[in-house]
Amino acid sequence: MDAAGTEHASATVTVDAGVIHAIDTAASPRNSGQDTPGTREIDASGQLLLPGLINGHFHSSVNHLKGSLDSLPLEIFMLFESPSDGAAASARAVYLRTMLGALEMIRSGVTAVLDDAFFVPSPSAALIDAVMQAYADSGMRAVLALDQPDVPEIDKLPYLGELLPAELRARAAAPAPMDAGGLLECYQHLVHRWHDQAGGRLRAAVSCSAPQRVTRQYFAALDELSAQLNLPFYIHILETKLQRVLGDERYGGHSLIRYVHEAGHLSERLNIIHAIWIDEADMDLIAAAGCVIAHNPISNLRLGSGVMPFRKLRARGIPICLGSDEAIADDAVSMWSVAKLAGLIHNITDADYERWPRAHEILQCLIGGGARAMRHPRPIGQIAVGHQADLVLIDLDTLAFTPLNDLQRQLVYCESGSSVRMTMVAGEIVFENGRVRGIDEVAIRAEARELLASLRQDNEPAHEAAQRWLPYYRQMYLKAARRNVGINRWVSGSDQL
């Protein structure tokens, strides 16, 4: 996974203290089958060694809600996914739901994740600890941020104030569950307790969720914290057409990208999530600032958000990583599925087939783009001396690779994750012989079924209450969808509303 796309027919890779120490492509593998003291020798003949996959955008908070909702537009989807009056989860429930996602990723060769966790109604030290302890126990690499707003619901969306009846308008105008001061205290706990822990596997990031969901003061404070510690900054921008309309209505006709730029917060630390309803001027600003874009093609289709302008972003040299987004908006946590769809969906946006994505580009986004987004001080994402030993072994004696015609194309379009035989993070084997090391998966699944089913029941009244809001959110969505914003990111070619 270097810039040259180097492939070796065989090599002996030596890992020491979690780092790739040597790569010998000249000598024949020893294949002695004998481990020496302090050393384990793995005969990987017939298998592919490659860097671990990186999930560039994820919300662990709803790992337990797969299949819970029909496909719905984001703004309506969120009414039911994270109702403001939903039941709070216990620390144990948070641990279990985080572990479910970690296990699914590890088994399919994902070694690292950028988790933008949210908490209903608000985070706490205990809940942050539960998330990070799950990642610590799983053995995978994780970068965690807290995705929480500090403004009322009515300030995040266009038209809502004029559509809601008085009682609901008053509720939508109520303060956020936790103010900026409380959220910054939670970040202090995250940083001091977990940043660069577990040998560097666990790190902190910051998140404002989206620019319209936070005050300018909180936004600035998060950017300062990100700059001080060189942390990734997660930010959802222009995921939906409604958010494009919001810029016209609330920010003087400026896009949210321009708003962030003029606030001085567009930087190379920013991971811009989705970036679907961006225009040419937005792309130029993103490229000049050196931001990374997190592309979530399955979620974008599940929620009908639209198709990101992949080729225009690549042509500007903008780094792109791939993400599964949340399990409830993908219904799996499979980066193989994400990669395949990323390699396909853009084929129907451009008649010129020479501009369609190629397999090597998708793999670069999947691994190299994810490594760029993590901003890890110890290099990852390549099999190279000095890089962290986050590695995966894939069995080539499987149907996905039989016969082996083109390795990169078959990785993107044929592999489902079922060929993964070993996952290694920082030199430690975390998955091998069909088992995740150190985890009683049967017990975890059994406890999760019981405890998380109870949490789902606790949330049923909130889901029923969301039905009262639904007609007004639908009106808001349709009004925004009909508006001409000068660009189109739906495959239909027109709004058709």
CSV table of C-alpha atoms in Angstrom, one decimal:
chain,number,residue,atom,x,y,z
A,1,MET,CA,0.0,0.0,0.0
A,2,ASP,CA,2.8,2.4,-0.8
A,3,ALA,CA,2.4,5.1,-3.5
A,4,ALA,CA,3.9,2.8,-6.1
A,5,GLY,CA,1.3,0.1,-5.4
A,6,THR,CA,4.1,-2.4,-4.8
A,7,GLU,CA,3.3,-6.1,-4.6
A,8,HIS,CA,5.7,-8.9,-3.6
A,9,ALA,CA,5.2,-12.5,-4.6
A,10,SER,CA,6.7,-13.5,-1.3
A,11,ALA,CA,8.5,-11.9,1.7
A,12,THR,CA,9.5,-12.4,5.2
A,13,VAL,CA,8.2,-9.6,7.4
A,14,THR,CA,9.7,-9.2,10.9
A,15,VAL,CA,7.7,-7.5,13.6
A,16,ASP,CA,9.3,-6.4,16.8
A,17,ALA,CA,7.7,-4.4,19.7
A,18,GLY,CA,4.6,-3.7,17.6
A,19,VAL,CA,6.5,-2.2,14.7
A,20,ILE,CA,7.6,-3.6,11.3
A,21,HIS,CA,11.3,-4.2,11.8
A,22,ALA,CA,12.4,-5.7,8.5
A,23,ILE,CA,11.0,-6.8,5.1
A,24,ASP,CA,13.1,-9.4,3.2
A,25,THR,CA,11.9,-10.1,-0.3
A,26,ALA,CA,15.1,-11.7,-1.5
A,27,ALA,CA,15.5,-14.7,0.8
A,28,SER,CA,13.2,-17.6,0.7
A,29,PRO,CA,10.9,-17.9,3.7
A,30,ARG,CA,12.2,-20.2,6.3
A,31,ASN,CA,9.1,-22.2,6.8
A,32,SER,CA,10.8,-24.0,9.6
A,33,GLY,CA,7.7,-24.4,11.6
A,34,GLN,CA,9.8,-23.9,14.7
A,35,ASP,CA,9.4,-20.9,17.0
A,36,THR,CA,12.5,-19.7,18.7
A,37,PRO,CA,12.5,-18.3,22.3
A,38,GLY,CA,10.6,-15.0,22.3
A,39,THR,CA,9.7,-15.3,18.6
A,40,ARG,CA,6.7,-16.8,16.8
A,41,GLU,CA,7.1,-17.8,13.2
A,42,ILE,CA,4.0,-17.8,11.0
A,43,ASP,CA,3.9,-19.7,7.7
A,44,ALA,CA,1.5,-17.6,5.6
A,45,SER,CA,2.1,-19.4,2.3
A,46,GLY,CA,-0.9,-19.0,0.0
A,47,GLN,CA,-2.1,-16.0,1.9
A,48,LEU,CA,-2.0,-12.3,1.3
A,49,LEU,CA,-0.5,-10.0,3.9
A,50,LEU,CA,-1.7,-6.4,3.7
A,51,PRO,CA,-2.2,-3.5,6.1
A,52,GLY,CA,-5.3,-3.5,8.2
A,53,LEU,CA,-8.5,-1.8,7.0
A,54,ILE,CA,-9.4,1.5,8.6
A,55,ASN,CA,-13.0,2.5,9.3
A,56,GLY,CA,-12.7,6.3,8.7
A,57,HIS,CA,-16.1,7.2,10.2
A,58,PHE,CA,-18.3,5.4,12.7
A,59,HIS,CA,-20.8,6.0,15.4
A,60,SER,CA,-20.6,3.1,17.9
A,61,SER,CA,-23.6,4.4,19.8
A,62,VAL,CA,-26.2,2.4,17.8
A,63,ASN,CA,-24.4,-0.8,17.1
A,64,HIS,CA,-27.3,-2.6,18.8
A,65,LEU,CA,-30.0,-1.1,16.5
A,66,LYS,CA,-29.2,-2.9,13.2
A,67,GLY,CA,-32.4,-3.2,11.0
A,68,SER,CA,-34.4,-1.0,13.4
A,69,LEU,CA,-35.6,1.6,10.9
A,70,ASP,CA,-36.7,1.8,7.3
A,71,SER,CA,-34.7,4.0,5.0
A,72,LEU,CA,-35.5,7.6,5.8
A,73,PRO,CA,-34.0,11.0,5.2
A,74,LEU,CA,-31.4,11.9,7.8
A,75,GLU,CA,-33.4,14.6,9.6
A,76,ILE,CA,-36.4,12.2,9.9
A,77,PHE,CA,-34.2,9.2,10.6
A,78,MET,CA,-32.6,11.0,13.6
A,79,LEU,CA,-36.0,11.6,15.2
A,80,PHE,CA,-36.2,7.9,15.8
A,81,GLU,CA,-32.6,6.9,16.0
A,82,SER,CA,-31.6,9.3,18.9
A,83,PRO,CA,-34.8,10.8,20.3
A,84,SER,CA,-34.1,13.7,22.6
A,85,ASP,CA,-36.2,12.1,25.4
A,86,GLY,CA,-34.8,8.6,24.9
A,87,ALA,CA,-33.7,6.4,27.7
A,88,ALA,CA,-30.2,6.7,29.0
A,89,ALA,CA,-28.0,3.7,28.6
A,90,SER,CA,-26.0,2.2,31.5
A,91,ALA,CA,-22.2,2.0,31.3
A,92,ARG,CA,-22.5,-1.7,30.8
A,93,ALA,CA,-24.9,-1.3,27.9
A,94,VAL,CA,-22.5,1.2,26.3
A,95,TYR,CA,-19.6,-1.2,26.8
A,96,LEU,CA,-21.5,-4.1,25.2
A,97,ARG,CA,-22.8,-2.1,22.2
A,98,THR,CA,-19.2,-0.8,21.6
A,99,MET,CA,-17.8,-4.3,21.8
A,100,LEU,CA,-20.3,-5.7,19.3
A,101,GLY,CA,-19.0,-3.3,16.7
A,102,ALA,CA,-15.4,-3.9,17.6
A,103,LEU,CA,-15.8,-7.7,17.2
A,104,GLU,CA,-17.5,-7.3,13.8
A,105,MET,CA,-14.7,-5.1,12.6
A,106,ILE,CA,-11.8,-7.2,13.9
A,107,ARG,CA,-13.2,-10.4,12.4
A,108,SER,CA,-13.3,-8.8,9.0
A,109,GLY,CA,-9.7,-7.3,9.1
A,110,VAL,CA,-10.5,-3.8,10.4
A,111,THR,CA,-7.6,-2.8,12.7
A,112,ALA,CA,-8.6,0.8,13.4
A,113,VAL,CA,-11.7,3.0,13.7
A,114,LEU,CA,-12.5,6.7,14.0
A,115,ASP,CA,-15.5,6.6,16.4
A,116,ASP,CA,-17.7,9.7,16.6
A,117,ALA,CA,-19.8,8.5,19.6
A,118,PHE,CA,-22.9,10.3,20.8
A,119,PHE,CA,-24.8,9.8,24.0
A,120,VAL,CA,-28.5,10.3,24.9
A,121,PRO,CA,-29.0,12.6,26.6
A,122,SER,CA,-25.4,13.5,27.3
A,123,PRO,CA,-21.9,12.0,27.9
A,124,SER,CA,-20.3,11.3,31.3
A,125,ALA,CA,-17.0,10.1,32.5
A,126,ALA,CA,-18.4,6.6,33.1
A,127,LEU,CA,-19.9,6.3,29.6
A,128,ILE,CA,-16.7,7.5,28.0
A,129,ASP,CA,-14.7,5.0,30.0
A,130,ALA,CA,-17.1,2.2,28.9
A,131,VAL,CA,-16.5,3.0,25.2
A,132,MET,CA,-12.8,3.1,25.6
A,133,GLN,CA,-12.6,0.1,27.8
A,134,ALA,CA,-14.4,-1.9,25.2
A,135,TYR,CA,-11.8,-0.9,22.6
A,136,ALA,CA,-9.0,-1.5,25.0
A,137,ASP,CA,-10.3,-5.1,25.7
A,138,SER,CA,-10.9,-5.8,22.0
A,139,GLY,CA,-7.3,-5.0,21.0
A,140,MET,CA,-8.2,-2.8,18.1
A,141,ARG,CA,-7.0,0.8,17.5
A,142,ALA,CA,-9.6,3.5,18.1
A,143,VAL,CA,-9.8,7.3,18.0
A,144,LEU,CA,-12.8,8.6,20.0
A,145,ALA,CA,-14.6,11.9,19.8
A,146,LEU,CA,-17.8,13.1,21.5
A,147,ASP,CA,-20.5,14.0,19.0
A,148,GLN,CA,-22.8,16.3,21.0
A,149,PRO,CA,-24.6,19.6,20.2
A,150,ASP,CA,-24.9,22.5,22.5
A,151,VAL,CA,-27.7,24.4,20.7
A,152,PRO,CA,-31.5,23.8,20.8
A,153,GLU,CA,-33.0,21.6,18.1
A,154,ILE,CA,-34.8,24.5,16.5
A,155,ASP,CA,-31.5,26.2,15.7
A,156,LYS,CA,-30.1,23.3,13.7
A,157,LEU,CA,-32.8,23.1,11.0
A,158,PRO,CA,-34.5,25.5,8.5
A,159,TYR,CA,-38.2,26.2,8.5
A,160,LEU,CA,-38.9,24.2,11.7
A,161,GLY,CA,-39.8,27.2,13.8
A,162,GLU,CA,-42.5,28.3,11.4
A,163,LEU,CA,-43.9,24.8,11.0
A,164,LEU,CA,-44.2,23.6,14.6
A,165,PRO,CA,-47.2,24.3,16.8
A,166,ALA,CA,-46.5,26.5,19.9
A,167,GLU,CA,-46.1,23.6,22.4
A,168,LEU,CA,-43.6,21.7,20.2
A,169,ARG,CA,-41.8,24.9,19.2
A,170,ALA,CA,-41.2,25.6,22.9
A,171,ARG,CA,-39.8,22.1,23.4
A,172,ALA,CA,-37.6,22.4,20.3
A,173,ALA,CA,-36.3,25.7,21.6
A,174,ALA,CA,-35.2,24.1,24.9
A,175,PRO,CA,-31.5,24.2,25.7
A,176,ALA,CA,-29.3,21.2,24.8
A,177,PRO,CA,-29.0,18.6,27.6
A,178,MET,CA,-25.4,19.7,28.3
A,179,ASP,CA,-23.8,23.1,27.7
A,180,ALA,CA,-20.3,23.8,26.3
A,181,GLY,CA,-18.7,23.9,29.7
A,182,GLY,CA,-20.0,20.5,30.6
A,183,LEU,CA,-19.0,19.0,27.2
A,184,LEU,CA,-15.5,20.5,27.5
A,185,GLU,CA,-15.1,18.9,31.0
A,186,CYS,CA,-16.0,15.5,29.3
A,187,TYR,CA,-13.3,16.2,26.8
A,188,GLN,CA,-10.8,16.9,29.5
A,189,HIS,CA,-11.6,13.5,31.0
A,190,LEU,CA,-11.3,11.8,27.6
A,191,VAL,CA,-7.9,13.3,27.0
A,192,HIS,CA,-6.4,12.9,30.4
A,193,ARG,CA,-7.7,9.4,31.0
A,194,TRP,CA,-7.5,7.8,27.6
A,195,HIS,CA,-5.4,9.8,25.1
A,196,ASP,CA,-2.4,7.8,23.8
A,197,GLN,CA,-3.1,4.9,26.2
A,198,ALA,CA,-2.8,1.1,25.6
A,199,GLY,CA,0.6,1.6,23.9
A,200,GLY,CA,-0.8,4.3,21.7
A,201,ARG,CA,-3.8,2.2,20.4
A,202,LEU,CA,-6.3,4.5,22.0
A,203,ARG,CA,-6.4,8.2,21.2
A,204,ALA,CA,-8.8,11.2,21.5
A,205,ALA,CA,-10.3,13.3,18.7
A,206,VAL,CA,-12.8,16.2,18.9
A,207,SER,CA,-16.2,16.6,17.2
A,208,CYS,CA,-18.7,19.4,16.9
A,209,SER,CA,-21.1,17.0,15.2
A,210,ALA,CA,-21.9,19.6,12.6
A,211,PRO,CA,-21.2,23.4,12.5
A,212,GLN,CA,-24.9,24.3,12.8
A,213,ARG,CA,-25.3,22.1,15.9
A,214,VAL,CA,-22.9,24.1,18.1
A,215,THR,CA,-22.3,27.6,19.2
A,216,ARG,CA,-19.5,29.6,17.8
A,217,GLN,CA,-17.8,29.7,21.2
A,218,TYR,CA,-17.9,25.9,21.6
A,219,PHE,CA,-16.7,25.4,18.0
A,220,ALA,CA,-13.7,27.7,18.7
A,221,ALA,CA,-12.9,25.9,21.9
A,222,LEU,CA,-12.9,22.5,20.2
A,223,ASP,CA,-10.7,23.8,17.4
A,224,GLU,CA,-8.2,25.1,20.0
A,225,LEU,CA,-8.1,21.8,21.7
A,226,SER,CA,-7.6,20.0,18.4
A,227,ALA,CA,-4.8,22.4,17.5
A,228,GLN,CA,-3.1,22.1,20.9
A,229,LEU,CA,-2.9,18.3,20.8
A,230,ASN,CA,-2.9,17.8,17.0
A,231,LEU,CA,-6.2,15.8,17.3
A,232,PRO,CA,-8.4,14.9,14.4
A,233,PHE,CA,-11.5,17.1,14.3
A,234,TYR,CA,-14.7,15.3,13.1
A,235,ILE,CA,-17.4,17.4,11.5
A,236,HIS,CA,-20.5,16.5,9.4
A,237,ILE,CA,-20.9,19.0,6.6
A,238,LEU,CA,-23.5,19.2,3.8
A,239,GLU,CA,-24.6,15.6,4.2
A,240,THR,CA,-28.1,16.5,2.9
A,241,LYS,CA,-29.8,19.0,0.6
A,242,LEU,CA,-31.6,20.4,3.6
A,243,GLN,CA,-28.3,21.4,5.1
A,244,ARG,CA,-27.5,23.2,1.9
A,245,VAL,CA,-30.8,25.1,2.2
A,246,LEU,CA,-29.9,25.8,5.9
A,247,GLY,CA,-26.8,27.7,4.7
A,248,ASP,CA,-29.0,29.8,2.4
A,249,GLU,CA,-31.5,30.5,5.2
A,250,ARG,CA,-29.3,30.9,8.2
A,251,TYR,CA,-25.8,31.9,7.1
A,252,GLY,CA,-26.4,34.7,4.6
A,253,GLY,CA,-26.5,32.4,1.6
A,254,HIS,CA,-23.1,30.9,2.4
A,255,SER,CA,-22.5,27.2,2.3
A,256,LEU,CA,-21.6,25.6,5.6
A,257,ILE,CA,-18.1,25.0,4.2
A,258,ARG,CA,-17.7,28.7,3.7
A,259,TYR,CA,-19.1,29.4,7.1
A,260,VAL,CA,-16.4,27.1,8.7
A,261,HIS,CA,-13.7,28.7,6.5
A,262,GLU,CA,-14.7,32.2,7.5
A,263,ALA,CA,-14.7,31.2,11.1
A,264,GLY,CA,-11.1,30.1,10.7
A,265,HIS,CA,-11.7,26.4,11.4
A,266,LEU,CA,-11.1,24.8,8.0
A,267,SER,CA,-7.7,23.1,8.5
A,268,GLU,CA,-5.8,19.9,7.7
A,269,ARG,CA,-7.0,18.5,11.0
A,270,LEU,CA,-10.6,18.5,9.8
A,271,ASN,CA,-12.2,15.2,8.8
A,272,ILE,CA,-15.2,16.4,6.8
A,273,ILE,CA,-17.9,13.7,6.9
A,274,HIS,CA,-20.1,13.1,3.9
A,275,ALA,CA,-19.5,16.3,1.9
A,276,ILE,CA,-22.3,15.5,-0.6
A,277,TRP,CA,-24.0,18.8,-1.3
A,278,ILE,CA,-20.8,20.8,-1.8
A,279,ASP,CA,-20.2,23.0,-4.9
A,280,GLU,CA,-17.0,23.8,-6.8
A,281,ALA,CA,-16.1,26.7,-4.5
A,282,ASP,CA,-16.5,24.5,-1.5
A,283,MET,CA,-14.2,21.9,-3.0
A,284,ASP,CA,-11.5,24.6,-3.7
A,285,LEU,CA,-11.7,25.7,-0.1
A,286,ILE,CA,-11.4,22.1,1.2
A,287,ALA,CA,-8.4,21.4,-1.1
A,288,ALA,CA,-6.6,24.6,0.0
A,289,ALA,CA,-7.1,23.8,3.6
A,290,GLY,CA,-5.9,20.2,3.3
A,291,CYS,CA,-8.9,18.6,4.9
A,292,VAL,CA,-9.8,14.9,4.7
A,293,ILE,CA,-13.2,13.8,3.5
A,294,ALA,CA,-14.9,10.7,5.0
A,295,HIS,CA,-17.0,9.0,2.3
A,296,ASN,CA,-19.8,6.8,3.6
A,297,PRO,CA,-21.5,5.5,0.4
A,298,ILE,CA,-23.8,2.9,2.0
A,299,SER,CA,-25.1,5.3,4.6
A,300,ASN,CA,-25.5,8.0,1.9
A,301,LEU,CA,-27.8,5.6,0.0
A,302,ARG,CA,-29.6,4.2,3.0
A,303,LEU,CA,-30.7,7.7,4.0
A,304,GLY,CA,-31.2,9.0,0.5
A,305,SER,CA,-28.7,11.8,1.1
A,306,GLY,CA,-27.1,11.6,-2.4
A,307,VAL,CA,-23.9,10.8,-4.1
A,308,MET,CA,-20.6,12.5,-3.2
A,309,PRO,CA,-18.6,14.0,-6.2
A,310,PHE,CA,-15.8,11.5,-5.9
A,311,ARG,CA,-13.9,12.3,-9.1
A,312,LYS,CA,-14.0,16.1,-8.6
A,313,LEU,CA,-12.6,15.7,-5.1
A,314,ARG,CA,-9.8,13.3,-6.2
A,315,ALA,CA,-8.9,15.6,-9.1
A,316,ARG,CA,-8.2,18.3,-6.5
A,317,GLY,CA,-5.9,16.0,-4.6
A,318,ILE,CA,-8.3,15.9,-1.6
A,319,PRO,CA,-7.6,12.9,0.6
A,320,ILE,CA,-10.6,10.6,1.0
A,321,CYS,CA,-11.2,7.9,3.6
A,322,LEU,CA,-14.0,5.4,3.7
A,323,GLY,CA,-16.5,4.9,6.6
A,324,SER,CA,-19.3,2.6,7.5
A,325,ASP,CA,-21.1,5.3,9.5
A,326,GLU,CA,-23.4,3.9,12.1
A,327,ALA,CA,-24.7,0.3,12.1
A,328,ILE,CA,-28.3,1.5,12.0
A,329,ALA,CA,-27.6,3.4,8.7
A,330,ASP,CA,-25.7,0.5,7.2
A,331,ASP,CA,-27.0,-2.5,9.1
A,332,ALA,CA,-23.5,-4.0,9.1
A,333,VAL,CA,-20.1,-2.9,9.9
A,334,SER,CA,-18.3,-4.2,6.8
A,335,MET,CA,-15.7,-2.1,5.2
A,336,TRP,CA,-15.5,-4.6,2.4
A,337,SER,CA,-19.1,-3.7,1.5
A,338,VAL,CA,-18.3,0.0,1.8
A,339,ALA,CA,-15.3,-0.4,-0.5
A,340,LYS,CA,-17.3,-2.3,-3.1
A,341,LEU,CA,-20.1,0.3,-3.2
A,342,ALA,CA,-17.6,3.1,-3.3
A,343,GLY,CA,-16.2,1.4,-6.4
A,344,LEU,CA,-19.6,1.1,-8.1
A,345,ILE,CA,-21.9,4.0,-7.2
A,346,HIS,CA,-19.9,6.7,-9.0
A,347,ASN,CA,-20.1,4.8,-12.3
A,348,ILE,CA,-23.6,6.2,-12.7
A,349,THR,CA,-22.7,9.8,-12.2
A,350,ASP,CA,-20.5,10.3,-15.2
A,351,ALA,CA,-20.8,9.0,-18.8
A,352,ASP,CA,-17.1,9.1,-19.3
A,353,TYR,CA,-15.9,5.7,-18.0
A,354,GLU,CA,-12.3,6.8,-17.8
A,355,ARG,CA,-13.3,8.9,-14.8
A,356,TRP,CA,-14.9,6.0,-13.0
A,357,PRO,CA,-13.1,4.9,-9.8
A,358,ARG,CA,-10.4,2.1,-10.2
A,359,ALA,CA,-9.8,-0.6,-7.7
A,360,HIS,CA,-6.4,0.8,-6.7
A,361,GLU,CA,-8.0,4.1,-5.8
A,362,ILE,CA,-10.6,2.5,-3.6
A,363,LEU,CA,-8.0,0.5,-1.8
A,364,GLN,CA,-5.9,3.7,-1.3
A,365,CYS,CA,-9.0,5.4,0.3
A,366,LEU,CA,-9.8,2.4,2.4
A,367,ILE,CA,-6.3,2.1,3.9
A,368,GLY,CA,-4.1,5.1,3.1
A,369,GLY,CA,-7.0,7.7,3.3
A,370,GLY,CA,-8.0,6.2,6.7
A,371,ALA,CA,-4.4,6.4,8.0
A,372,ARG,CA,-4.3,10.1,6.9
A,373,ALA,CA,-7.5,10.8,8.7
A,374,MET,CA,-6.3,9.3,12.0
A,375,ARG,CA,-3.3,11.7,12.2
A,376,HIS,CA,-1.5,9.0,14.2
A,377,PRO,CA,2.0,10.0,15.4
A,378,ARG,CA,3.3,6.5,14.7
A,379,PRO,CA,2.8,5.7,11.0
A,380,ILE,CA,0.2,3.1,10.0
A,381,GLY,CA,-1.4,2.0,6.7
A,382,GLN,CA,1.6,0.5,4.9
A,383,ILE,CA,3.8,-2.6,5.1
A,384,ALA,CA,7.0,-0.6,5.6
A,385,VAL,CA,9.9,-0.6,8.0
A,386,GLY,CA,9.0,1.7,11.0
A,387,HIS,CA,5.2,1.4,10.5
A,388,GLN,CA,2.9,0.1,13.1
A,389,ALA,CA,2.3,-3.6,12.6
A,390,ASP,CA,-1.5,-3.4,11.9
A,391,LEU,CA,-1.7,-6.3,9.5
A,392,VAL,CA,-4.2,-8.7,8.0
A,393,LEU,CA,-3.8,-12.2,6.5
A,394,ILE,CA,-6.3,-13.1,3.8
A,395,ASP,CA,-6.6,-16.7,2.5
A,396,LEU,CA,-6.2,-16.8,-1.3
A,397,ASP,CA,-7.5,-20.3,-1.4
A,398,THR,CA,-11.1,-19.1,-1.3
A,399,LEU,CA,-13.8,-18.6,-3.9
A,400,ALA,CA,-13.3,-14.9,-3.9
A,401,PHE,CA,-9.8,-15.3,-5.3
A,402,THR,CA,-10.2,-18.5,-7.4
A,403,PRO,CA,-8.9,-18.1,-10.0
A,404,LEU,CA,-6.7,-15.1,-9.1
A,405,ASN,CA,-7.0,-12.8,-12.0
A,406,ASP,CA,-6.3,-9.4,-10.5
A,407,LEU,CA,-5.5,-9.0,-6.8
A,408,GLN,CA,-6.7,-5.4,-6.3
A,409,ARG,CA,-9.9,-5.8,-8.2
A,410,GLN,CA,-10.8,-9.0,-6.4
A,411,LEU,CA,-10.1,-7.4,-3.0
A,412,VAL,CA,-12.6,-4.6,-3.9
A,413,TYR,CA,-15.3,-6.4,-5.8
A,414,CYS,CA,-15.1,-10.1,-4.6
A,415,GLU,CA,-14.0,-10.2,-1.0
A,416,SER,CA,-16.6,-10.1,1.8
A,417,GLY,CA,-14.3,-10.4,4.8
A,418,SER,CA,-14.9,-14.2,5.0
A,419,SER,CA,-11.3,-14.8,3.7
A,420,VAL,CA,-9.7,-13.0,6.7
A,421,ARG,CA,-7.6,-15.5,8.7
A,422,MET,CA,-5.7,-13.2,11.0
A,423,THR,CA,-5.9,-9.7,12.3
A,424,MET,CA,-2.9,-8.1,14.0
A,425,VAL,CA,-2.9,-4.7,15.8
A,426,ALA,CA,0.4,-3.1,16.9
A,427,GLY,CA,2.1,-6.5,16.6
A,428,GLU,CA,-0.5,-8.3,18.7
A,429,ILE,CA,-2.7,-11.0,17.1
A,430,VAL,CA,-6.3,-10.1,18.0
A,431,PHE,CA,-8.1,-12.5,15.7
A,432,GLU,CA,-6.9,-16.0,14.6
A,433,ASN,CA,-8.4,-19.4,14.0
A,434,GLY,CA,-11.9,-18.0,14.0
A,435,ARG,CA,-11.6,-16.5,17.4
A,436,VAL,CA,-11.1,-13.0,18.8
A,437,ARG,CA,-8.3,-13.3,21.4
A,438,GLY,CA,-9.3,-12.7,25.1
A,439,ILE,CA,-13.0,-12.2,24.4
A,440,ASP,CA,-15.8,-14.7,25.3
A,441,GLU,CA,-17.9,-13.8,22.3
A,442,VAL,CA,-20.7,-16.2,23.2
A,443,ALA,CA,-21.1,-14.6,26.6
A,444,ILE,CA,-20.9,-11.1,25.1
A,445,ARG,CA,-23.6,-11.8,22.6
A,446,ALA,CA,-25.8,-13.4,25.2
A,447,GLU,CA,-25.5,-10.5,27.6
A,448,ALA,CA,-26.0,-8.0,24.8
A,449,ARG,CA,-29.2,-9.7,23.6
A,450,GLU,CA,-30.6,-9.4,27.1
A,451,LEU,CA,-29.4,-6.0,28.2
A,452,LEU,CA,-29.7,-4.2,24.9
A,453,ALA,CA,-33.2,-5.6,24.2
A,454,SER,CA,-34.2,-4.1,27.5
A,455,LEU,CA,-32.8,-0.7,26.5
A,456,ARG,CA,-34.8,-0.9,23.2
A,457,GLN,CA,-37.9,-1.5,25.2
A,458,ASP,CA,-37.1,1.5,27.4
A,459,ASN,CA,-36.9,3.6,24.3
A,460,GLU,CA,-40.3,2.6,22.8
A,461,PRO,CA,-42.2,5.5,24.5
A,462,ALA,CA,-39.7,8.0,23.0
A,463,HIS,CA,-40.2,6.4,19.5
A,464,GLU,CA,-44.0,6.7,19.9
A,465,ALA,CA,-43.6,10.3,20.9
A,466,ALA,CA,-41.5,11.0,17.8
A,467,GLN,CA,-44.6,10.2,15.7
A,468,ARG,CA,-46.0,13.5,16.9
A,469,TRP,CA,-43.1,15.4,15.5
A,470,LEU,CA,-43.0,13.5,12.2
A,471,PRO,CA,-45.6,15.5,10.2
A,472,TYR,CA,-43.7,18.8,10.8
A,473,TYR,CA,-40.3,17.3,10.0
A,474,ARG,CA,-41.7,15.8,6.8
A,475,GLN,CA,-43.0,19.3,5.8
A,476,MET,CA,-39.6,20.7,6.5
A,477,TYR,CA,-37.9,18.0,4.5
A,478,LEU,CA,-40.1,18.4,1.5
A,479,LYS,CA,-39.9,22.2,1.5
A,480,ALA,CA,-36.1,22.0,1.4
A,481,ALA,CA,-36.1,19.2,-1.2
A,482,ARG,CA,-38.1,21.4,-3.6
A,483,ARG,CA,-35.8,24.3,-3.3
A,484,ASN,CA,-33.3,24.9,-6.2
A,485,VAL,CA,-29.8,25.2,-4.7
A,486,GLY,CA,-28.0,25.2,-8.0
A,487,ILE,CA,-26.5,21.7,-7.7
A,488,ASN,CA,-28.0,18.2,-7.7
A,489,ARG,CA,-26.6,15.1,-6.0
A,490,TRP,CA,-29.5,12.8,-6.5
A,491,VAL,CA,-29.2,10.2,-9.3
A,492,SER,CA,-32.7,11.1,-10.6
A,493,GLY,CA,-31.3,14.3,-12.1
A,494,SER,CA,-34.2,16.3,-10.6
A,495,ASP,CA,-36.0,16.7,-7.3
A,496,GLN,CA,-39.2,15.1,-8.7
A,497,LEU,CA,-41.2,16.4,-5.8
